[in-house]
mmCIF file of C-alpha atoms in Angstrom:
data_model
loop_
_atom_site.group_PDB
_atom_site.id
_atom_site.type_symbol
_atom_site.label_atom_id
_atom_site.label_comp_id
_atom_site.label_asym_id
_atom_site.label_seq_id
_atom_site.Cartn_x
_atom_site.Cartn_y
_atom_site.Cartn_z
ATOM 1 C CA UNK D 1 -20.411 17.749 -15.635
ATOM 2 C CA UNK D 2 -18.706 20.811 -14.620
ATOM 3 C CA UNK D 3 -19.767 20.224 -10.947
ATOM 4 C CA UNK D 4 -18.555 16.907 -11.047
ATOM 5 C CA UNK D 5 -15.311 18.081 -12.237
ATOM 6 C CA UNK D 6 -15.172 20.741 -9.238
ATOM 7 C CA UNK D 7 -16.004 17.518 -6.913
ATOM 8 C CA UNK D 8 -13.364 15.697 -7.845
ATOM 9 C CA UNK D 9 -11.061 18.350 -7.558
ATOM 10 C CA UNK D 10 -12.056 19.443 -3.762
ATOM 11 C CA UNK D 11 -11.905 15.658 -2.863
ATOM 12 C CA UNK D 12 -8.528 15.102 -4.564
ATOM 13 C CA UNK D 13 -7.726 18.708 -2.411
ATOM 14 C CA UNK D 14 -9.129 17.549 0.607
ATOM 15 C CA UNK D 15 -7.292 13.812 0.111
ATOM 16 C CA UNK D 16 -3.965 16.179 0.088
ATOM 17 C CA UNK D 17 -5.289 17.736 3.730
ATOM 18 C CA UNK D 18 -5.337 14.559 5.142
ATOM 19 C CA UNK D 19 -2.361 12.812 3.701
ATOM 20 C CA UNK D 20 -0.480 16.221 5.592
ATOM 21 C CA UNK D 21 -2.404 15.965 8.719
ATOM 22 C CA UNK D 22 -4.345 12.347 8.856
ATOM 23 C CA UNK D 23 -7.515 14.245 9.811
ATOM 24 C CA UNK D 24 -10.566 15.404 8.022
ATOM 25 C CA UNK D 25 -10.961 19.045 9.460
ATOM 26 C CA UNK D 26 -13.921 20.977 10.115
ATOM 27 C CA UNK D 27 -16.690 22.342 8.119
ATOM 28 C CA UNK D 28 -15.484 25.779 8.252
ATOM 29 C CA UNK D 29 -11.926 24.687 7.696
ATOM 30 C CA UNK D 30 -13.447 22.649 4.885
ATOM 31 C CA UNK D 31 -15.301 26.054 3.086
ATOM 32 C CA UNK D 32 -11.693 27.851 3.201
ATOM 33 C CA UNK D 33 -9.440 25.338 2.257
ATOM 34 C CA UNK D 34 -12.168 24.510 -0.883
ATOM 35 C CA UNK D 35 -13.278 28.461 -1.519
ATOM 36 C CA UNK D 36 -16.495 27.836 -0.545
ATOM 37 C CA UNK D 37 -18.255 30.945 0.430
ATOM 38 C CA UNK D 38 -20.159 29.838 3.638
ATOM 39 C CA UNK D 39 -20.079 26.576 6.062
ATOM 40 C CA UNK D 40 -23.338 25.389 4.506
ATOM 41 C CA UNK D 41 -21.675 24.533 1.292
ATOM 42 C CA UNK D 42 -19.342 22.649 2.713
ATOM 43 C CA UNK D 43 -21.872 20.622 4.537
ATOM 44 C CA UNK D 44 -23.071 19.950 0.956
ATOM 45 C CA UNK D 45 -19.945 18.997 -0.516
ATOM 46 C CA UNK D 46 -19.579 16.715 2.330
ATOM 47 C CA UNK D 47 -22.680 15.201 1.802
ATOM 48 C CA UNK D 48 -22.359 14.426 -1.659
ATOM 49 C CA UNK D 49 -19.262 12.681 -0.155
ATOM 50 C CA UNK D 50 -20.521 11.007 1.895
ATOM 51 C CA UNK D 51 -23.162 9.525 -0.464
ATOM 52 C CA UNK D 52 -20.809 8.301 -3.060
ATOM 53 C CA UNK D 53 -18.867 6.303 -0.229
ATOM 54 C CA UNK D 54 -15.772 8.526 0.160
ATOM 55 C CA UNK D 55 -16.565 9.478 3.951
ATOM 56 C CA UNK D 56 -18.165 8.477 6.835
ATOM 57 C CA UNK D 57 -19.359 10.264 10.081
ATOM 58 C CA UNK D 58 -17.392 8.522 12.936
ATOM 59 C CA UNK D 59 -19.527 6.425 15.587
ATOM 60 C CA UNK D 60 -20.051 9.359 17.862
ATOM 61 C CA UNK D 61 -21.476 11.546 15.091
ATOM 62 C CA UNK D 62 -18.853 14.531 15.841
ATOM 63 C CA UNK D 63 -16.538 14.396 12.931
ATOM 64 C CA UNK D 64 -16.044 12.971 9.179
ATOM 65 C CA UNK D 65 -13.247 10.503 8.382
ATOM 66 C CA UNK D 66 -12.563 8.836 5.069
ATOM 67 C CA UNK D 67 -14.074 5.745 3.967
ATOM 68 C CA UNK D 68 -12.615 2.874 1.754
ATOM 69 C CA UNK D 69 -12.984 4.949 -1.872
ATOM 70 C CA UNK D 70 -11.402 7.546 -0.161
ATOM 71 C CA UNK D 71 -7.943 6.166 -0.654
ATOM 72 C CA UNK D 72 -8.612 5.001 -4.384
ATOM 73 C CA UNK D 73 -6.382 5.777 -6.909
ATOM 74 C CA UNK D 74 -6.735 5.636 -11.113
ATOM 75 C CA UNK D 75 -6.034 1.968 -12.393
ATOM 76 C CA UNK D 76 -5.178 2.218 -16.033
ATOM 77 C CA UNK D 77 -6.423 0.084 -18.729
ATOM 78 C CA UNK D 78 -3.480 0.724 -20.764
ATOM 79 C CA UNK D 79 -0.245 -1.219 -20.210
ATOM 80 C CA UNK D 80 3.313 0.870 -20.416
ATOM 81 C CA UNK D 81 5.673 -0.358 -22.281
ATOM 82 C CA UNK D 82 9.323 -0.998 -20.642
ATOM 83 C CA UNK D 83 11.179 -1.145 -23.790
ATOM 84 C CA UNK D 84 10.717 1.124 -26.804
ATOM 85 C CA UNK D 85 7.968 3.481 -26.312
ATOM 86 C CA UNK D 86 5.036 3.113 -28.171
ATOM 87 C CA UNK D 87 1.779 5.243 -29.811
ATOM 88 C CA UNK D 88 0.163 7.226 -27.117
ATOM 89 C CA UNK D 89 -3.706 6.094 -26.841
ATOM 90 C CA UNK D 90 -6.544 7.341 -24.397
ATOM 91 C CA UNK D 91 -5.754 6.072 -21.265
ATOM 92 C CA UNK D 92 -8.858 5.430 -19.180
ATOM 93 C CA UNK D 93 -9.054 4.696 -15.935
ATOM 94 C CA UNK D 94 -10.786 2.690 -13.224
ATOM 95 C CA UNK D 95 -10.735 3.113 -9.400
ATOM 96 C CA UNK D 96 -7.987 0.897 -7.756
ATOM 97 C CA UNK D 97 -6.863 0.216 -4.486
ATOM 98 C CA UNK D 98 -3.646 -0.762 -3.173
ATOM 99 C CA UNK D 99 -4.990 -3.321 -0.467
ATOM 100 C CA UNK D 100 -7.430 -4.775 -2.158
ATOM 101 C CA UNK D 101 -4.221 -5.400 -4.764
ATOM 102 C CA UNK D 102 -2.026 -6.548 -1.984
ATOM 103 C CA UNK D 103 -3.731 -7.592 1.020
ATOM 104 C CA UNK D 104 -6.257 -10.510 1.114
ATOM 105 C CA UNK D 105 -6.242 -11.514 4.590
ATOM 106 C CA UNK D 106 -6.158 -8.090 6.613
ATOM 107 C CA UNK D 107 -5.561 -9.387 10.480
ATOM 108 C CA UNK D 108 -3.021 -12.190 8.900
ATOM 109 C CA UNK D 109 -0.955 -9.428 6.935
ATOM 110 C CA UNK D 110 2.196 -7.259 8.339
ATOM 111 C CA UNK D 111 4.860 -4.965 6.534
ATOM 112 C CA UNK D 112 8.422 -5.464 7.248
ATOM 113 C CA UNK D 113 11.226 -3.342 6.316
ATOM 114 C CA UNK D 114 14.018 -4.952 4.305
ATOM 115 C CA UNK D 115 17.417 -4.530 5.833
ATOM 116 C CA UNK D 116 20.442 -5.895 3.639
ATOM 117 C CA UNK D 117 21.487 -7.266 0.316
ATOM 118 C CA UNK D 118 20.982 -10.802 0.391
ATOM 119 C CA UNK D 119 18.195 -10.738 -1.867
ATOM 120 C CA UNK D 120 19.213 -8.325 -4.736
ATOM 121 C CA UNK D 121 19.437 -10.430 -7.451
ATOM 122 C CA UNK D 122 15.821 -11.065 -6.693
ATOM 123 C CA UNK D 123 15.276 -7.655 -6.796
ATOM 124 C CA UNK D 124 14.429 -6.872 -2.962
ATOM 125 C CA UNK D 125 16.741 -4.205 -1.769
ATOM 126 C CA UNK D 126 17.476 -2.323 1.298
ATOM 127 C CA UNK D 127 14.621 -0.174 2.656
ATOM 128 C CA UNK D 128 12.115 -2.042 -0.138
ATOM 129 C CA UNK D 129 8.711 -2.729 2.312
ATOM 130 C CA UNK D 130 8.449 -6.607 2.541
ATOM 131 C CA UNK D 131 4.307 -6.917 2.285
ATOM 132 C CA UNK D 132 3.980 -10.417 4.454
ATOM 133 C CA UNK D 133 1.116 -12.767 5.229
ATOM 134 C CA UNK D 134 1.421 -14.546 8.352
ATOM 135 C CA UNK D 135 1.696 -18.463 7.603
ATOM 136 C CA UNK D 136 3.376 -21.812 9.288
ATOM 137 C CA UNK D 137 3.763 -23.249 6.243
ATOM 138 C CA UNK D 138 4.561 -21.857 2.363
ATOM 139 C CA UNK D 139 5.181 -23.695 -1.055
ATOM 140 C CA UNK D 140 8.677 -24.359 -2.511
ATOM 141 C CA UNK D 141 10.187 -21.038 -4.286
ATOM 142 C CA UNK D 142 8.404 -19.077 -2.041
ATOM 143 C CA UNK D 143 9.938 -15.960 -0.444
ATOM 144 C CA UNK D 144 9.600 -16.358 3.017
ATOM 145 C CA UNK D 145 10.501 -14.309 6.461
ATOM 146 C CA UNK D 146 11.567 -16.890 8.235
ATOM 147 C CA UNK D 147 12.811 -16.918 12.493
ATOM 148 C CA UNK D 148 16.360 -19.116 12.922
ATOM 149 C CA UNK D 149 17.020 -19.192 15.968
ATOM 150 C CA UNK D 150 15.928 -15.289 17.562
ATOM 151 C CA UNK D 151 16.685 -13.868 14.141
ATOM 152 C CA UNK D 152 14.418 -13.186 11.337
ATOM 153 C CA UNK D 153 15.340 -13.458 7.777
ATOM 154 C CA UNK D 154 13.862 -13.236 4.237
ATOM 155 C CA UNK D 155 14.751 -16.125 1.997
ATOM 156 C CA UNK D 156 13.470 -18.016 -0.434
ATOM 157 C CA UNK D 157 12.338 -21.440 0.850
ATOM 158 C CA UNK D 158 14.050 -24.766 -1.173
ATOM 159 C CA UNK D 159 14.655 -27.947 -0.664
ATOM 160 C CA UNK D 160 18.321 -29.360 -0.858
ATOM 161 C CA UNK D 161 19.265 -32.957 -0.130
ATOM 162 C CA UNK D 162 15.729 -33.630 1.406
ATOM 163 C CA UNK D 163 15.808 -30.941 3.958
ATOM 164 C CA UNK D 164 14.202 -27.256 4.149
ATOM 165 C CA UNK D 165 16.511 -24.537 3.491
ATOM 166 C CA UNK D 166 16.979 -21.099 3.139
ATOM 167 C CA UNK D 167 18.224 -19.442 -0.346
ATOM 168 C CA UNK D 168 19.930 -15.881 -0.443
ATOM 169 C CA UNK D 169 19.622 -14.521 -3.767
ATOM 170 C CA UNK D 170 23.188 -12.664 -3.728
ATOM 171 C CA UNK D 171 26.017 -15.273 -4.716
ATOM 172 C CA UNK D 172 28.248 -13.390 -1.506
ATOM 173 C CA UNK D 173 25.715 -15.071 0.672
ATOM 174 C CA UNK D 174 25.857 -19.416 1.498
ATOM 175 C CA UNK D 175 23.006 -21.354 1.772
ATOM 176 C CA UNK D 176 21.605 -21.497 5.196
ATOM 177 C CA UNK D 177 20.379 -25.415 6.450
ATOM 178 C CA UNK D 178 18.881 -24.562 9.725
ATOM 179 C CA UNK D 179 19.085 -26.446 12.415
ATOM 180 C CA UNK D 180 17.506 -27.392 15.257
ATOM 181 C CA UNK D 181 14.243 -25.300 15.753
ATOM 182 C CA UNK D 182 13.259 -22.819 13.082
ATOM 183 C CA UNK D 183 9.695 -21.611 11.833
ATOM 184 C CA UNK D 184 8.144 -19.714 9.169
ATOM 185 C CA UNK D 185 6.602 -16.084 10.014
ATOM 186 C CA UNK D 186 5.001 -15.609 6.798
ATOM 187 C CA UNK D 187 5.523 -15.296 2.843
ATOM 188 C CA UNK D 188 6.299 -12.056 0.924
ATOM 189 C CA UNK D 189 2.979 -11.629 -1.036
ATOM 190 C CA UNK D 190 4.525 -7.973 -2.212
ATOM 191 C CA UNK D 191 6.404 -5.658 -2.407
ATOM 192 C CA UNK D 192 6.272 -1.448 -2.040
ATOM 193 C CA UNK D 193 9.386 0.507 -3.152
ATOM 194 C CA UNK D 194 9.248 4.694 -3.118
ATOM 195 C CA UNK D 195 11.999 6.001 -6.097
ATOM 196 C CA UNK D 196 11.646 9.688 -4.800
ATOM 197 C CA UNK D 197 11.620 10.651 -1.699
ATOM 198 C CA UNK D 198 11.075 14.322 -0.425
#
C-alpha cells in the first residue's frame, strides 16, 4: 500500500511538472525531481505508469507524454451542500474527467471567451469560457453563439411572433429579430469559470 501511496504522489508531482512546462522530462530529470536515487528507478516508476494508462511513449519511441488518465481528477460521491452546511461523511472518490464531462463530440467542439454582460442574469459573465458544439440548428431555450451579420453573439434562441430570435438575458439589452441572413455557430453545452487566479 505504502508504494502505491508513494506512486500516486510522484504522479500527482510529476502532473505539477507538466502543468508548468507541458512536457514530460527526462529520466534523469524524472529521478531528481521524484528523489529517486538512480535513472533506473525512474524507468520503473515510469513503467508502472505506463501500465496503468497514465503515459504513453510517443510514436517515435524517444520520449513519454501523458495519456488520457493522466489528466483525471477525484469525482466525489458526496454532494456539497450550498445552503447550511451539513455532517461531514467519508468522501470517496472516483476518477473523473473534465472532457469526457463536457465534450461529446471532440472535432465538433470549440471554447469561446465571453466578452460582455448581456447574459448575466443567466449567469454567463465576462471572461466565463463559453464550451460550444458546432451545430446549424439548436432547440428552443437553447443558448446559442450565433453570427448576425459578421458579428458573433451568445443568446438564447426563442421564438417571438413566429420568427427566430435572439434573447439577452440582461433587461439593459432589446431583443434582437435578425434579419436578412443569420446562422447558428453552435450551442453552449458548458461552461468553465476560474474564481482565483494567480
Amino acid at each position: 500500500m505504502r508504494h502505491v501511496n508513494r506512486d500516486t504522489d510522484h504522479l500527482n508531482t510529476l502532473r505539477l511538472y507538466f502543468a508548468q512546462n507541458r512536457r514530460i522530462p527526462s529520466y534523469q530529470r524524472i529521478a531528481d525531481l521524484l528523489g529517486f536515487a538512480s535513472r533506473a528507478a525512474a524507468v520503473k516508476f515510469m513503467g508502472r505508469m505506463e501500465a496503468e494508462g497514465f503515459v504513453v511513449r510517443t510514436v517515435d519511441d524517444d520520449a513519454w507524454m501523458p495519456a488520457r488518465r493522466f489528466f483525471e481528477h477525484p469525482l466525489a460521491q458526496a454532494t456539497m451542500q450550498a445552503g447550511q452546511p451539513t455532517v461531514a461523511v467519508d468522501v470517496s472518490a472516483e476518477p473523473f474527467l473534465f472532457d469526457d464531462y463536457l465534450v461529446k463530440k471532440p472535432a465538433d467542439t470549440v471554447v469561446v471567451p465571453v466578452q460582455g454582460d448581456s447574459m448575466i442574469e443567466a449567469g454567463i459573465f465576462e471572461g466565463d469560457l463559453a464550451v460550444v458544439e458546432r451545430m446549424a440548428s439548436a432547440k428552443l431555450g437553447s443558448f446559442v453563439v450565433a453570427q448576425v451579420e459578421d458579428r458573433f453573439t451568445l443568446k438564447e434562441l426563442v421564438k417571438v411572433d413566429g420568427a427566430h430570435a435572439l434573447k439577452a438575458h440582461n433587461r439593459r439589452y432589446p431583443l434582437i429579430r435578425p434579419e436578412g441572413v443569420w446562422h447558428i455557430f453552435g450551442v453552449m453545452v458548458g461552461l468553465v469559470r476560474r474564481y482565483q487566479r494567480y
